[in-house]
Tab-separated table of N, CA, C and O in Angstrom:
chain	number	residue	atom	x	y	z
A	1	UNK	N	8.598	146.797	-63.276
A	1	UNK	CA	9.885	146.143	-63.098
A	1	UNK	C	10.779	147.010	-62.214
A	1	UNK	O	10.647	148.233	-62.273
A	2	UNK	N	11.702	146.447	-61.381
A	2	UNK	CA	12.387	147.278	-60.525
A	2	UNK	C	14.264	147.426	-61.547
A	2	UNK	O	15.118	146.708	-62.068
A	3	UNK	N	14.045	148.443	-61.353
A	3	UNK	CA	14.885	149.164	-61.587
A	3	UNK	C	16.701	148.243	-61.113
A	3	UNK	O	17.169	148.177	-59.977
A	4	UNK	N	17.239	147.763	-62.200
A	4	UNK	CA	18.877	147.216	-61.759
A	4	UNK	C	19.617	147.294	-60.423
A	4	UNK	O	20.334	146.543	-59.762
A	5	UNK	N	19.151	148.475	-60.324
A	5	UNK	CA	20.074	148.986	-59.342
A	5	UNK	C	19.215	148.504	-57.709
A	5	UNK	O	19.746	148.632	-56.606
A	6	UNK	N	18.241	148.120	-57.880
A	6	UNK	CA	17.520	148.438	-57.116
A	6	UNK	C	17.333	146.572	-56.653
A	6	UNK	O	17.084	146.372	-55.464
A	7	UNK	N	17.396	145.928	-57.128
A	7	UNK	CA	17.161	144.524	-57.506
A	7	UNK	C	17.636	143.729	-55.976
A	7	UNK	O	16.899	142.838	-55.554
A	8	UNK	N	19.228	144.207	-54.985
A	8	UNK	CA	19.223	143.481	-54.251
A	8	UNK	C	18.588	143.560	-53.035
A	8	UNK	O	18.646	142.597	-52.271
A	9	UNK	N	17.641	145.144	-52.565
A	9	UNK	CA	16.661	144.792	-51.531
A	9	UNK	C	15.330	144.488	-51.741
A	9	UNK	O	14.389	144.754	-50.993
A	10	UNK	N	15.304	143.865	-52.899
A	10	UNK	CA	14.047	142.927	-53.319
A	10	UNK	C	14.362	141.758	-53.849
A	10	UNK	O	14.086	141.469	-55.014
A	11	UNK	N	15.175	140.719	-52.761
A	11	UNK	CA	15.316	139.647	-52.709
A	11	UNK	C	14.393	138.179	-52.961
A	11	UNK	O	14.498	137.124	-53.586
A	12	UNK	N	13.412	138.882	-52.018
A	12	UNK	CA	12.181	137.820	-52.041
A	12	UNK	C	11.003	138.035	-53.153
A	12	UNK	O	9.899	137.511	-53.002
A	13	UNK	N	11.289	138.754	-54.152
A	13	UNK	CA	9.877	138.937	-55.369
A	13	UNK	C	10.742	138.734	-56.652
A	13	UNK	O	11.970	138.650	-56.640
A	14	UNK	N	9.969	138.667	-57.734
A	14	UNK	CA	10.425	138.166	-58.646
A	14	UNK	C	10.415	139.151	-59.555
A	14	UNK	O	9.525	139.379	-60.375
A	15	UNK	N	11.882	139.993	-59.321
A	15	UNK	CA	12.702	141.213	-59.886
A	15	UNK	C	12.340	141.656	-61.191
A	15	UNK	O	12.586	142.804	-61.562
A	16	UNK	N	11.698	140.709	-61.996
A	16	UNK	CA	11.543	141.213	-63.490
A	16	UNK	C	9.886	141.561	-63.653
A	16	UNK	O	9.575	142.333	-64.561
A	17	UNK	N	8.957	141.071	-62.894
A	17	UNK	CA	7.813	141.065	-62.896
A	17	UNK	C	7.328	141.821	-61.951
A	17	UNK	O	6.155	142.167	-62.086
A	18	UNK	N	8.023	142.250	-60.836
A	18	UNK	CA	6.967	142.830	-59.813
A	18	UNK	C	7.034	144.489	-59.974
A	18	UNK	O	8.132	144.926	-60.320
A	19	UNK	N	6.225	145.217	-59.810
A	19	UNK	CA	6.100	146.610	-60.304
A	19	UNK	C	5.771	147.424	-58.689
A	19	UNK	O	4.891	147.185	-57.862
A	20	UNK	N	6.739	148.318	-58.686
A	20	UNK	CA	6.786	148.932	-57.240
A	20	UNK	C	6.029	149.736	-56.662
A	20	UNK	O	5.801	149.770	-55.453
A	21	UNK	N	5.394	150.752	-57.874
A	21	UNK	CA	4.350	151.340	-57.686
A	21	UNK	C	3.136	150.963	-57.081
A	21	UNK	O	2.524	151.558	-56.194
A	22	UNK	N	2.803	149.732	-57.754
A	22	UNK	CA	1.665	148.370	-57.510
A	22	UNK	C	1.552	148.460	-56.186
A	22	UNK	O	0.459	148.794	-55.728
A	23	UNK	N	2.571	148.202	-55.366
A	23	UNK	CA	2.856	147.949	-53.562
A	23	UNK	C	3.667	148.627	-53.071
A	23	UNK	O	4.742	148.115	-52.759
A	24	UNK	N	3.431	149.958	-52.847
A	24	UNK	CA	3.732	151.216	-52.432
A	24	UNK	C	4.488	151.026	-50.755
A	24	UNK	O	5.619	151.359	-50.401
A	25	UNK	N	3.877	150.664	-50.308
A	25	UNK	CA	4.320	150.124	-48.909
A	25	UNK	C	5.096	149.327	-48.468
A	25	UNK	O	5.875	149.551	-47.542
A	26	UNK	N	4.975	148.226	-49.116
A	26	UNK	CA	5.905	147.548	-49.083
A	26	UNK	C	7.516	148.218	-49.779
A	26	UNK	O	8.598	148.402	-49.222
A	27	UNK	N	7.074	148.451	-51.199
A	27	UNK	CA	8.464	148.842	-51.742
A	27	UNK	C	9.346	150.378	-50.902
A	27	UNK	O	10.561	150.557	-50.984
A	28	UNK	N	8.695	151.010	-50.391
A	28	UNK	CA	8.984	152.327	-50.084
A	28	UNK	C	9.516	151.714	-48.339
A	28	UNK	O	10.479	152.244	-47.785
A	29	UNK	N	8.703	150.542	-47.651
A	29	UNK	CA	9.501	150.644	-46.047
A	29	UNK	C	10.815	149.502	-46.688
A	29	UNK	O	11.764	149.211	-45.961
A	30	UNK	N	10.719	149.065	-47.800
A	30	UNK	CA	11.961	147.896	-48.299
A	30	UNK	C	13.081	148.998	-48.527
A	30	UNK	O	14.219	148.540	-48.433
A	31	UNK	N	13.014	150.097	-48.754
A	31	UNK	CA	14.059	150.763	-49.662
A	31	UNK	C	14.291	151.563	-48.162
A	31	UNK	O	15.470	151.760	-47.867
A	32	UNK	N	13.514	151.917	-47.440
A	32	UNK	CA	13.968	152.840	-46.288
A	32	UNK	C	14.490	152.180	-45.384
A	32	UNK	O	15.202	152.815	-44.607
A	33	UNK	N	14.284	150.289	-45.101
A	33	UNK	CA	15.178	149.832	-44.141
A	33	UNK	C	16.579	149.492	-44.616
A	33	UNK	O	17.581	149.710	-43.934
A	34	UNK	N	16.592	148.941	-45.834
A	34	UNK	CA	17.908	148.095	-46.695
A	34	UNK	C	18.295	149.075	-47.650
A	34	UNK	O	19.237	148.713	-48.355
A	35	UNK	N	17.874	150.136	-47.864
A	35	UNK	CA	18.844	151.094	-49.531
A	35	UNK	C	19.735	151.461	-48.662
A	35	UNK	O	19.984	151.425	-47.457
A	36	UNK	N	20.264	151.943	-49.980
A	36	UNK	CA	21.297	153.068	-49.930
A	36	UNK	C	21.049	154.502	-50.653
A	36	UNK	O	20.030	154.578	-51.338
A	37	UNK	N	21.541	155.176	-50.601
A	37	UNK	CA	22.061	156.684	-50.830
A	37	UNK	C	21.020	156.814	-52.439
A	37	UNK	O	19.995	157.485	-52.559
A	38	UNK	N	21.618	156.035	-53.411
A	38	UNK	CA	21.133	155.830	-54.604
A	38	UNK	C	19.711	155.440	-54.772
A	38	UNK	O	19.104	155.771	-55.790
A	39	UNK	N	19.174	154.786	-53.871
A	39	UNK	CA	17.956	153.891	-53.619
A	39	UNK	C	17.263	154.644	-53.164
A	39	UNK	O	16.067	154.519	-53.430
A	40	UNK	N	17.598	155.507	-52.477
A	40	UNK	CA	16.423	156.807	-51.773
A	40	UNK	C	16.812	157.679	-52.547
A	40	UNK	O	16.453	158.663	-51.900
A	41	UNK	N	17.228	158.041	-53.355
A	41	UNK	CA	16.788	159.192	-54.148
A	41	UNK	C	16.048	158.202	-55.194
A	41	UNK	O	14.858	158.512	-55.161
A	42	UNK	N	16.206	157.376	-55.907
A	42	UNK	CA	14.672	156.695	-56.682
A	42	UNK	C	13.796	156.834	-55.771
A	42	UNK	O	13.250	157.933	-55.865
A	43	UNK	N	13.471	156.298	-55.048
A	43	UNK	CA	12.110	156.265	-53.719
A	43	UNK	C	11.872	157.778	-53.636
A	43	UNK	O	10.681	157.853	-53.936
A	44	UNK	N	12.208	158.760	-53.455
A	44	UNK	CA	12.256	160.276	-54.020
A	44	UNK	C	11.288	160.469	-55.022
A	44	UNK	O	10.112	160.802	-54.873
A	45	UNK	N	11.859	160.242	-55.987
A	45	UNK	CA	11.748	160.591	-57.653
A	45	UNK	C	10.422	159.197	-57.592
A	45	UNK	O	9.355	159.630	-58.028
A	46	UNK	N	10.389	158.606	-57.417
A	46	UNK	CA	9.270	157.569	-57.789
A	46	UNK	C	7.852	158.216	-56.857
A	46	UNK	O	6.846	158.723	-57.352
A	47	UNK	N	8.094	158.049	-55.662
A	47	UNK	CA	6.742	158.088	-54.409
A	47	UNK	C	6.946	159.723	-53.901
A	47	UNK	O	8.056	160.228	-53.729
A	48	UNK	N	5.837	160.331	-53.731
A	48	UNK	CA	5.347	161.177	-53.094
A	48	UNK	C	6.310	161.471	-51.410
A	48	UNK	O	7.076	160.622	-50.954
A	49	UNK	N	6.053	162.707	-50.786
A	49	UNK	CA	7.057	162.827	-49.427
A	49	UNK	C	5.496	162.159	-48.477
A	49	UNK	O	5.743	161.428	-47.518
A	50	UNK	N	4.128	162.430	-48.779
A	50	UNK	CA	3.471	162.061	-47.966
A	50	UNK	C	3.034	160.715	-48.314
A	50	UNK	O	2.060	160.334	-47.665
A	51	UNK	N	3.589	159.740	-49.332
A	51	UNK	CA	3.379	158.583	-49.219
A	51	UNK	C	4.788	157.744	-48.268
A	51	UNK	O	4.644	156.819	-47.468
A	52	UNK	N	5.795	158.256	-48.576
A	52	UNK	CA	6.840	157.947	-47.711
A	52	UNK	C	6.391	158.595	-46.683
A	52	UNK	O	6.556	157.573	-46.017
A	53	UNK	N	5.921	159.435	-45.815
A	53	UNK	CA	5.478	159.910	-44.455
A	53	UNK	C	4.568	158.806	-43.793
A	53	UNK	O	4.869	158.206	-42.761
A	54	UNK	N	3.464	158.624	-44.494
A	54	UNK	CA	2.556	157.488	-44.394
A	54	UNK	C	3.292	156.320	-43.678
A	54	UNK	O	3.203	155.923	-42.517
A	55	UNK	N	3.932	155.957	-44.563
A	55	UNK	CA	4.303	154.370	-44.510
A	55	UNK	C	5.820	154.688	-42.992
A	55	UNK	O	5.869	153.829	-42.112
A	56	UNK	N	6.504	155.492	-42.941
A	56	UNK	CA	6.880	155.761	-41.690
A	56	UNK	C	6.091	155.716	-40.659
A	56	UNK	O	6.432	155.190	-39.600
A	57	UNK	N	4.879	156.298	-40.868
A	57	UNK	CA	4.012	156.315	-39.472
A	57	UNK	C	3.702	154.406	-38.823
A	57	UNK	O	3.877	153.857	-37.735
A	58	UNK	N	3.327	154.069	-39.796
A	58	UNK	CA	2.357	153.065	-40.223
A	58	UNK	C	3.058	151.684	-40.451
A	58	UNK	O	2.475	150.612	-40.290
A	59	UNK	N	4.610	151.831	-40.915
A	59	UNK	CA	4.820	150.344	-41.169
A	59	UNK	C	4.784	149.464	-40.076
A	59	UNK	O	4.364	150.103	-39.112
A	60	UNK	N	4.953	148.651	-39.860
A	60	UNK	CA	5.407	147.669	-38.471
A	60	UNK	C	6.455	146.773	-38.774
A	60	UNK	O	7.009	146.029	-37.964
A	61	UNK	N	6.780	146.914	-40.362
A	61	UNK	CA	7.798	146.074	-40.605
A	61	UNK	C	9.130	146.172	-40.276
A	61	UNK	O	9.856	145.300	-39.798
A	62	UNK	N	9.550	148.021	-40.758
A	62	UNK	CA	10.477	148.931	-40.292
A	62	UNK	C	11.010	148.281	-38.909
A	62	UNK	O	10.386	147.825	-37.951
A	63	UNK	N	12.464	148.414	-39.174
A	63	UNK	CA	12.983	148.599	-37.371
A	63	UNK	C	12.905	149.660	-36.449
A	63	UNK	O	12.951	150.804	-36.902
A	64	UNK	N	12.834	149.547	-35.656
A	64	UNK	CA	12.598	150.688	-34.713
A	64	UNK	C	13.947	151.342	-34.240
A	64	UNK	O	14.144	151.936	-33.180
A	65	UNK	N	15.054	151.040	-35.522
A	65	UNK	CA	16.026	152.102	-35.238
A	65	UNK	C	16.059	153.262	-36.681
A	65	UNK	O	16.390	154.445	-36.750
A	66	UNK	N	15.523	152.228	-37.779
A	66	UNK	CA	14.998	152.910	-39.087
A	66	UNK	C	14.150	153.350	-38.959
A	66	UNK	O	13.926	154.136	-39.879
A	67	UNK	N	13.185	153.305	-38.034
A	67	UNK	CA	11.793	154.095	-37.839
A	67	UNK	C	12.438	155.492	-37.207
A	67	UNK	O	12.385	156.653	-37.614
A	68	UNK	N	12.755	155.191	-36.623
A	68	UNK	CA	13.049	156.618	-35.824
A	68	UNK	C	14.247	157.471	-36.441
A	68	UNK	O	14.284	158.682	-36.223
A	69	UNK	N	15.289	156.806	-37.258
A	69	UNK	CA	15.640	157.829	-38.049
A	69	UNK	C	15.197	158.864	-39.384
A	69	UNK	O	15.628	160.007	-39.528
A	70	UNK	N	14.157	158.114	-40.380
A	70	UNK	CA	13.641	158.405	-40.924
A	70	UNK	C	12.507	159.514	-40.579
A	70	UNK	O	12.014	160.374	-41.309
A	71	UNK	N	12.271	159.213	-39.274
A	71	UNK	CA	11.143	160.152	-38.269
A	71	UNK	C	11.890	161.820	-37.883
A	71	UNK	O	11.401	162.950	-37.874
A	72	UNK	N	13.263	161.298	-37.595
A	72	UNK	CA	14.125	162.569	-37.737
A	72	UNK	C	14.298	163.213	-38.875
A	72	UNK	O	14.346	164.442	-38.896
A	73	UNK	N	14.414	162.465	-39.972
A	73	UNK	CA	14.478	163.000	-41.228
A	73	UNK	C	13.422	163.908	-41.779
A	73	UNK	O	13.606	165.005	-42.305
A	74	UNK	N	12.288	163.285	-41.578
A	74	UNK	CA	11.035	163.867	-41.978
A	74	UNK	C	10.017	164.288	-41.026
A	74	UNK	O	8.807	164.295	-41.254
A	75	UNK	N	10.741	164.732	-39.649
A	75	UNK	CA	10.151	165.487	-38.319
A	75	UNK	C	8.804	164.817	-37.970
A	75	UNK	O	7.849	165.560	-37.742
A	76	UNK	N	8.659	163.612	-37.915
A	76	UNK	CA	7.468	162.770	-37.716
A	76	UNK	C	7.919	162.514	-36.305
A	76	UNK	O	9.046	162.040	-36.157
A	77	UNK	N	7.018	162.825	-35.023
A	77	UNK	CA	7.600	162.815	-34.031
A	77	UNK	C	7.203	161.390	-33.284
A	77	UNK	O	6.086	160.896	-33.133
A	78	UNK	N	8.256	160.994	-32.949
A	78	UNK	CA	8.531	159.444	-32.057
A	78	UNK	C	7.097	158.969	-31.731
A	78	UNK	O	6.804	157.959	-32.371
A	79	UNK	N	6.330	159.324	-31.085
A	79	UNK	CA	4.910	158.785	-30.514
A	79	UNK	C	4.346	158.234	-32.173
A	79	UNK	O	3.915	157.091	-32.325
A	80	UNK	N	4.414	159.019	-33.079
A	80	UNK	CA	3.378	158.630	-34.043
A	80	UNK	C	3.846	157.126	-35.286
A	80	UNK	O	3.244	156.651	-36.248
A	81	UNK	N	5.143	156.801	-34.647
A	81	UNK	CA	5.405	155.634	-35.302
A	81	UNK	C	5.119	154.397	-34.753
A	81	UNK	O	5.233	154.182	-33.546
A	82	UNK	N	4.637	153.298	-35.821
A	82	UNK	CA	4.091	152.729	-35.160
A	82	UNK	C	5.283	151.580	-34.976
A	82	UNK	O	4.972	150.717	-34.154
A	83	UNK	N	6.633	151.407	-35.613
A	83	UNK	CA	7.494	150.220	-35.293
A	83	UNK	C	7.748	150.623	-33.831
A	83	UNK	O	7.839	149.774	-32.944
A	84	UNK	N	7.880	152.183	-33.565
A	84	UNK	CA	8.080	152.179	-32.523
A	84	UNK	C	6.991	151.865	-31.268
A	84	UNK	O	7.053	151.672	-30.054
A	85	UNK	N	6.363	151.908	-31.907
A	85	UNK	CA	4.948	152.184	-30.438
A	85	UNK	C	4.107	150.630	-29.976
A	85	UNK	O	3.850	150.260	-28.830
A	86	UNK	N	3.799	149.907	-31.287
A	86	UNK	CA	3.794	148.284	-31.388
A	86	UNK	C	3.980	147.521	-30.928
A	86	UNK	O	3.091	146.683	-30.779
A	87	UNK	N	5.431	147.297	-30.338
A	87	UNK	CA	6.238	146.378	-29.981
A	87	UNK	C	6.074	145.857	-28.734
A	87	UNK	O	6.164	146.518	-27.699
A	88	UNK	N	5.743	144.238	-28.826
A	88	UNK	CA	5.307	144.168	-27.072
A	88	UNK	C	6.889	144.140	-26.491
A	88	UNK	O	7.897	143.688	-27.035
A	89	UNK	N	6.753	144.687	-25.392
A	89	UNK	CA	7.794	144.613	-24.333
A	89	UNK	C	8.504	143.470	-24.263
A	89	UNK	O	7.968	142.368	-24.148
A	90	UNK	N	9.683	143.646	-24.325
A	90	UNK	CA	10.246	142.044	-23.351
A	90	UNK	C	10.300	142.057	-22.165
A	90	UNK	O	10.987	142.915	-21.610
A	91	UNK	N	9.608	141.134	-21.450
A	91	UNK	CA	9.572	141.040	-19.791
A	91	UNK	C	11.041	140.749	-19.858
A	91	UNK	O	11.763	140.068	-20.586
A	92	UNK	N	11.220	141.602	-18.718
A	92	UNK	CA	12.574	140.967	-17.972
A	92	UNK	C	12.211	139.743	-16.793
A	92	UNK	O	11.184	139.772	-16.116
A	93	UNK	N	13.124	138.811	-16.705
A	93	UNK	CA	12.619	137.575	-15.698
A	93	UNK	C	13.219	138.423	-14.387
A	93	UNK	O	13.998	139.326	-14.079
A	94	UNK	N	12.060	137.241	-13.729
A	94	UNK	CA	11.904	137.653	-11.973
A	94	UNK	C	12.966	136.797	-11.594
A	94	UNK	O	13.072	135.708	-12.159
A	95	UNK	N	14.022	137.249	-10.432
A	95	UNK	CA	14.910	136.310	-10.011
A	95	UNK	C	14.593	135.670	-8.732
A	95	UNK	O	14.373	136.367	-7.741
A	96	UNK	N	14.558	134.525	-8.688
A	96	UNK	CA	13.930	134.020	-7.479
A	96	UNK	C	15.121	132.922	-6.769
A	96	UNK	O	15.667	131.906	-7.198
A	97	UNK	N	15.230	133.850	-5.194
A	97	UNK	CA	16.466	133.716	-4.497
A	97	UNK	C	15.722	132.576	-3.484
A	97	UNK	O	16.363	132.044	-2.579
């Protein structure tokens, strides 16, 4: 069960039943894009620094402005994330005069 406090960046699961541990990945890139202050120190105290390292490298869900701060946080250097590295390009359009 997730924790009260913890309940509004797990909007989409069903707050009394779902167990965070269970889905490590998910719950740990949910709390690193949408927590707060309070929410990462549970994510702390709950998950490992190299399971939160992991899921920095690795999510694709993460934004690639939360990716890269968290990457500062925990000296994971820019190349090895993957929200950042993933992302197809947006073409810019050709202007035709």
């Amino acid at each position: 069960m997730i924790p009260e406090h913890l309940k509004p960046f797990f909007w989409d699961v069903n707050a009394e039943t779902f167990d965070p541990e269970a889905y490590p990945a998910y719950t740990i890139g949910r709390i690193l894009e949408f927590g707060n202050e309070e929410a990462v120190r549970w994510l702390k105290a709950t998950f490992g620094e190299d399971q939160i390292k992991e899921v920095i490298r690795t999510d694709q869900r993460l934004s690639p402005r939360s990716a890269s701060f968290w990457a500062l946080v925990y000296h994971i250097p820019p190349q090895d994330i993957a929200a950042r590295t993933s992302r197809t390009p947006k073409k810019t359009p050709h202007l035709i005069c």
